[in-house]
Amino acid sequence: AQKITQTQPGMFVQEKEAVTLDCTYDTSDQSYGLFWYKQPSSGEMIFLIYQGSYDEQNATEGRYSLNFQKARKSANLVISASQLGDSAMYFCAMREGRGYTGNQFYFGTGTSLTVIP
Amino acid sequence: EAGVAQSPRYKIIEKRQSVAFWCNPISGHATLYWYQQILGQGPKLLIQFQNNGVVDDSQLPKDRFSAERLKGVDSTLKIQPAKLEDSAVYLCASSSSSGAAYEQYFGPGTRLTVT
């Protein structure tokens, strides 16, 4: 089974609108972390936001928020007020394990977001 | 704070040749990762180091790939001999051992083309 599933290969959003990128995950660990990364055409992976499995509040970082639904095992990224510079690939990732020596990281296949002027 | 450095940025080689990539992580980051990202796919972990020890190399094709992190700082990934299917971007990342997130910070990657 896939550890991270991103079902939207491509998404379009109008500038200044909000967009939700879907991510579901599969783990039997109680302690895990969920991440979103942005990869522009330049290729560098940029860390956006993190949600810990024990965090009760949804994570927010500026225009990014993570809609964490633990029972559904989903961790959707919401980008508010989209900007042209948001056009990029977005990857959902999961860290399993306790402590840095036992961490396993898994990435999804990504969603390509295009912001339309 | 300087980011993760990688070199070279681009490399073109013929199949059966050898190639090496270098990575210098963020200062103080104990954990270093090498990923392979084939066009249109997400990154796949090849090897993870904790200081100079290997934590996970289960997906490293050990018949042709090798990696080392001799002094627990910078690292080298080598492919010998290269195959056409090795064409990909090789990403290096590092993370701190403190904090709850252990988020990874990535370098710019090395784009390898095998002809």
Coordinates of C-alpha atoms in Angstrom, one line a residue:
Chain A
A1 CA 0.0 0.0 0.0
Q2 CA 1.1 3.5 -0.7
K3 CA 2.2 5.4 2.3
I4 CA 1.3 8.8 0.8
T5 CA -1.4 9.3 -1.8
Q6 CA -2.0 12.4 -3.8
T7 CA -4.8 11.9 -6.2
Q8 CA -4.7 15.2 -8.0
P9 CA -1.9 15.2 -10.7
G10 CA -2.8 18.7 -11.7
M11 CA -4.8 21.6 -10.3
F12 CA -5.7 25.0 -11.6
V13 CA -6.7 28.0 -9.5
Q14 CA -7.5 31.6 -10.2
E15 CA -5.2 34.2 -8.8
K16 CA -6.4 35.4 -5.3
E17 CA -8.6 32.3 -4.9
A18 CA -8.1 29.6 -2.3
V19 CA -7.1 26.0 -3.3
T20 CA -7.0 22.7 -1.5
L21 CA -4.5 20.0 -2.4
D22 CA -5.4 16.6 -1.2
C23 CA -3.2 14.1 0.7
T24 CA -4.0 10.9 2.4
Y25 CA -1.6 8.7 4.3
D26 CA -1.2 5.2 5.7
T27 CA 0.5 4.4 8.9
S28 CA 0.0 2.2 12.0
D29 CA 2.4 4.4 14.1
Q30 CA 0.9 6.6 16.8
S31 CA 3.7 9.1 16.4
Y32 CA 4.3 10.5 13.0
G33 CA 4.7 13.9 11.2
L34 CA 3.2 15.2 8.0
F35 CA 4.8 17.8 5.8
W36 CA 4.2 19.7 2.7
Y37 CA 6.9 20.8 0.3
K38 CA 6.8 23.1 -2.7
Q39 CA 9.0 22.3 -5.7
P40 CA 9.2 25.2 -8.3
S41 CA 10.5 24.6 -11.8
S42 CA 14.0 25.4 -10.4
G43 CA 13.9 22.0 -8.7
E44 CA 14.6 22.9 -5.1
M45 CA 12.3 21.4 -2.5
I46 CA 11.0 24.1 -0.1
F47 CA 9.5 23.2 3.3
L48 CA 6.1 24.8 3.8
I49 CA 4.3 23.4 6.8
Y50 CA 4.4 20.6 9.4
Q51 CA 1.7 18.8 11.4
G52 CA 2.5 16.4 14.2
S53 CA 0.2 13.5 14.9
Y54 CA -0.4 14.7 18.4
D55 CA -1.0 18.3 17.5
E56 CA -4.7 19.1 18.2
Q57 CA -4.7 22.4 16.3
N58 CA -4.3 22.5 12.5
A59 CA -1.0 24.0 11.5
T60 CA -0.8 27.4 9.8
E61 CA 2.1 29.2 8.2
G62 CA 1.1 32.5 6.6
R63 CA -1.1 31.7 3.6
Y64 CA -0.7 27.9 4.1
S65 CA -2.8 25.8 6.4
L66 CA -3.0 22.1 6.9
N67 CA -6.4 20.5 7.3
F68 CA -5.5 17.6 9.5
Q69 CA -8.3 14.9 9.9
K70 CA -6.7 12.1 11.8
A71 CA -9.5 9.7 11.7
R72 CA -9.7 10.0 7.9
K73 CA -5.9 9.9 7.7
S74 CA -5.9 13.0 5.5
A75 CA -3.6 16.1 5.6
N76 CA -4.8 18.5 2.9
L77 CA -2.9 21.7 2.2
V78 CA -4.9 24.9 1.8
I79 CA -3.4 27.8 0.1
S80 CA -5.3 31.0 0.5
A81 CA -5.2 34.0 -1.8
S82 CA -3.2 32.2 -4.5
Q83 CA -0.4 34.1 -6.2
L84 CA 1.3 33.5 -9.5
G85 CA 4.4 32.5 -7.7
D86 CA 2.5 29.6 -6.1
S87 CA 2.6 27.7 -9.4
A88 CA 4.8 24.7 -8.7
M89 CA 4.7 21.0 -7.8
Y90 CA 3.5 20.3 -4.2
F91 CA 4.5 17.2 -2.4
C92 CA 3.0 15.7 0.7
A93 CA 5.4 13.7 2.9
M94 CA 5.2 11.7 6.1
R95 CA 7.8 10.9 8.8
E96 CA 7.3 7.7 10.7
G97 CA 9.2 6.7 13.8
R98 CA 10.2 8.1 17.1
G99 CA 13.4 10.2 17.3
Y100 CA 15.7 11.1 14.5
T101 CA 17.6 7.8 14.4
G102 CA 14.5 5.9 13.5
N103 CA 12.8 8.2 11.1
Q104 CA 11.5 7.0 7.8
F105 CA 10.3 9.6 5.3
Y106 CA 7.9 8.9 2.5
F107 CA 6.8 11.3 -0.3
G108 CA 3.7 11.3 -2.5
T109 CA 3.7 11.6 -6.3
G110 CA 2.9 15.3 -6.2
T111 CA 0.3 17.8 -7.5
S112 CA 1.1 20.3 -10.1
L113 CA -0.6 23.6 -9.3
T114 CA -1.0 26.3 -11.9
V115 CA -2.2 29.7 -10.8
I116 CA -4.1 31.5 -13.6
P117 CA -4.0 35.3 -13.8
Chain B
E1 CA 22.5 30.4 7.8
A2 CA 23.8 28.7 4.7
G3 CA 21.6 26.1 3.1
V4 CA 22.4 22.6 1.8
A5 CA 25.0 22.8 -0.9
Q6 CA 25.3 20.3 -3.8
S7 CA 27.6 20.0 -6.7
P8 CA 27.6 19.7 -9.6
R9 CA 24.2 21.1 -10.6
Y10 CA 24.2 19.2 -13.9
K11 CA 26.0 16.2 -15.2
I12 CA 25.8 14.3 -18.5
I13 CA 27.6 11.0 -18.9
E14 CA 27.4 8.0 -21.1
K15 CA 26.1 4.7 -19.8
R16 CA 28.7 2.5 -18.0
Q17 CA 30.6 5.6 -16.9
S18 CA 31.0 6.6 -13.3
V19 CA 29.8 9.8 -11.6
A20 CA 30.0 11.3 -8.1
F21 CA 27.8 13.9 -6.4
W22 CA 28.8 15.9 -3.4
C23 CA 26.6 17.4 -0.6
N24 CA 27.4 19.6 2.3
P25 CA 24.5 19.8 4.8
I26 CA 23.4 22.7 7.0
S27 CA 25.9 23.2 9.8
G28 CA 25.1 21.2 12.8
H29 CA 22.5 18.9 11.1
A30 CA 23.3 15.4 12.1
T31 CA 21.0 13.6 9.6
L32 CA 21.7 13.6 5.9
Y33 CA 19.6 12.0 3.2
W34 CA 20.1 11.2 -0.5
Y35 CA 17.0 11.0 -2.7
Q36 CA 16.5 10.1 -6.3
Q37 CA 13.7 12.0 -8.1
I38 CA 12.8 10.7 -11.5
L39 CA 10.9 13.1 -13.7
G40 CA 7.3 13.3 -12.8
Q41 CA 7.7 11.3 -9.5
G42 CA 8.2 12.1 -5.9
P43 CA 11.6 11.8 -4.3
K44 CA 12.7 8.2 -3.3
L45 CA 15.0 7.8 -0.4
L46 CA 18.3 6.1 -1.3
I47 CA 20.2 6.4 1.9
Q48 CA 20.0 8.1 5.3
F49 CA 23.0 8.9 7.5
Q50 CA 23.0 9.8 11.2
N51 CA 26.3 11.5 11.7
N52 CA 28.7 9.1 9.8
G53 CA 26.6 6.0 10.3
V54 CA 24.0 4.6 7.9
V55 CA 20.5 4.5 9.3
D56 CA 18.7 3.2 6.2
D57 CA 20.0 2.1 2.8
S58 CA 17.3 -0.4 2.0
Q59 CA 16.5 1.3 -1.4
L60 CA 20.0 1.9 -2.5
P61 CA 21.0 -0.3 -5.5
K62 CA 24.2 -1.5 -3.8
D63 CA 25.6 -3.2 -6.9
R64 CA 26.1 0.2 -8.5
F65 CA 25.5 2.9 -5.9
S66 CA 27.6 3.8 -2.9
A67 CA 27.6 6.6 -0.5
E68 CA 29.8 7.8 2.4
R69 CA 29.8 10.5 5.0
L70 CA 33.3 10.0 6.5
K71 CA 33.5 12.8 9.1
G72 CA 29.8 13.2 9.8
V73 CA 29.6 16.3 7.7
D74 CA 29.6 16.3 3.9
S75 CA 28.7 13.3 1.9
T76 CA 29.4 11.8 -1.5
L77 CA 27.1 9.6 -3.6
K78 CA 28.6 7.6 -6.4
I79 CA 27.2 5.6 -9.3
Q80 CA 29.4 3.0 -11.0
P81 CA 28.6 2.0 -13.7
A82 CA 25.6 4.3 -14.7
K83 CA 22.6 3.0 -16.5
L84 CA 20.1 4.9 -18.6
E85 CA 17.4 4.5 -15.9
D86 CA 19.7 6.4 -13.4
S87 CA 18.8 9.7 -15.2
A88 CA 17.1 11.7 -12.5
V89 CA 17.6 14.6 -10.1
Y90 CA 19.6 13.6 -7.0
L91 CA 18.6 15.6 -4.0
C92 CA 20.5 15.9 -0.8
A93 CA 18.7 16.9 2.4
S94 CA 19.6 17.4 6.0
S95 CA 17.7 17.7 9.3
S96 CA 18.4 18.6 12.8
S97 CA 18.2 16.2 15.7
S98 CA 16.3 18.7 17.8
G99 CA 12.7 19.8 17.8
A100 CA 9.6 17.7 17.1
A101 CA 9.4 18.1 13.4
Y102 CA 12.8 17.0 12.1
E103 CA 11.9 18.7 8.9
Q104 CA 14.3 18.2 6.0
Y105 CA 16.0 21.0 4.2
F106 CA 16.9 20.3 0.6
G107 CA 19.7 21.3 -1.6
P108 CA 19.2 22.4 -5.2
G109 CA 19.8 18.9 -6.6
T110 CA 22.1 17.5 -9.2
R111 CA 20.4 16.7 -12.5
L112 CA 22.0 13.6 -14.1
T113 CA 21.5 12.6 -17.7
V114 CA 22.8 9.2 -18.8
T115 CA 23.0 8.8 -22.6

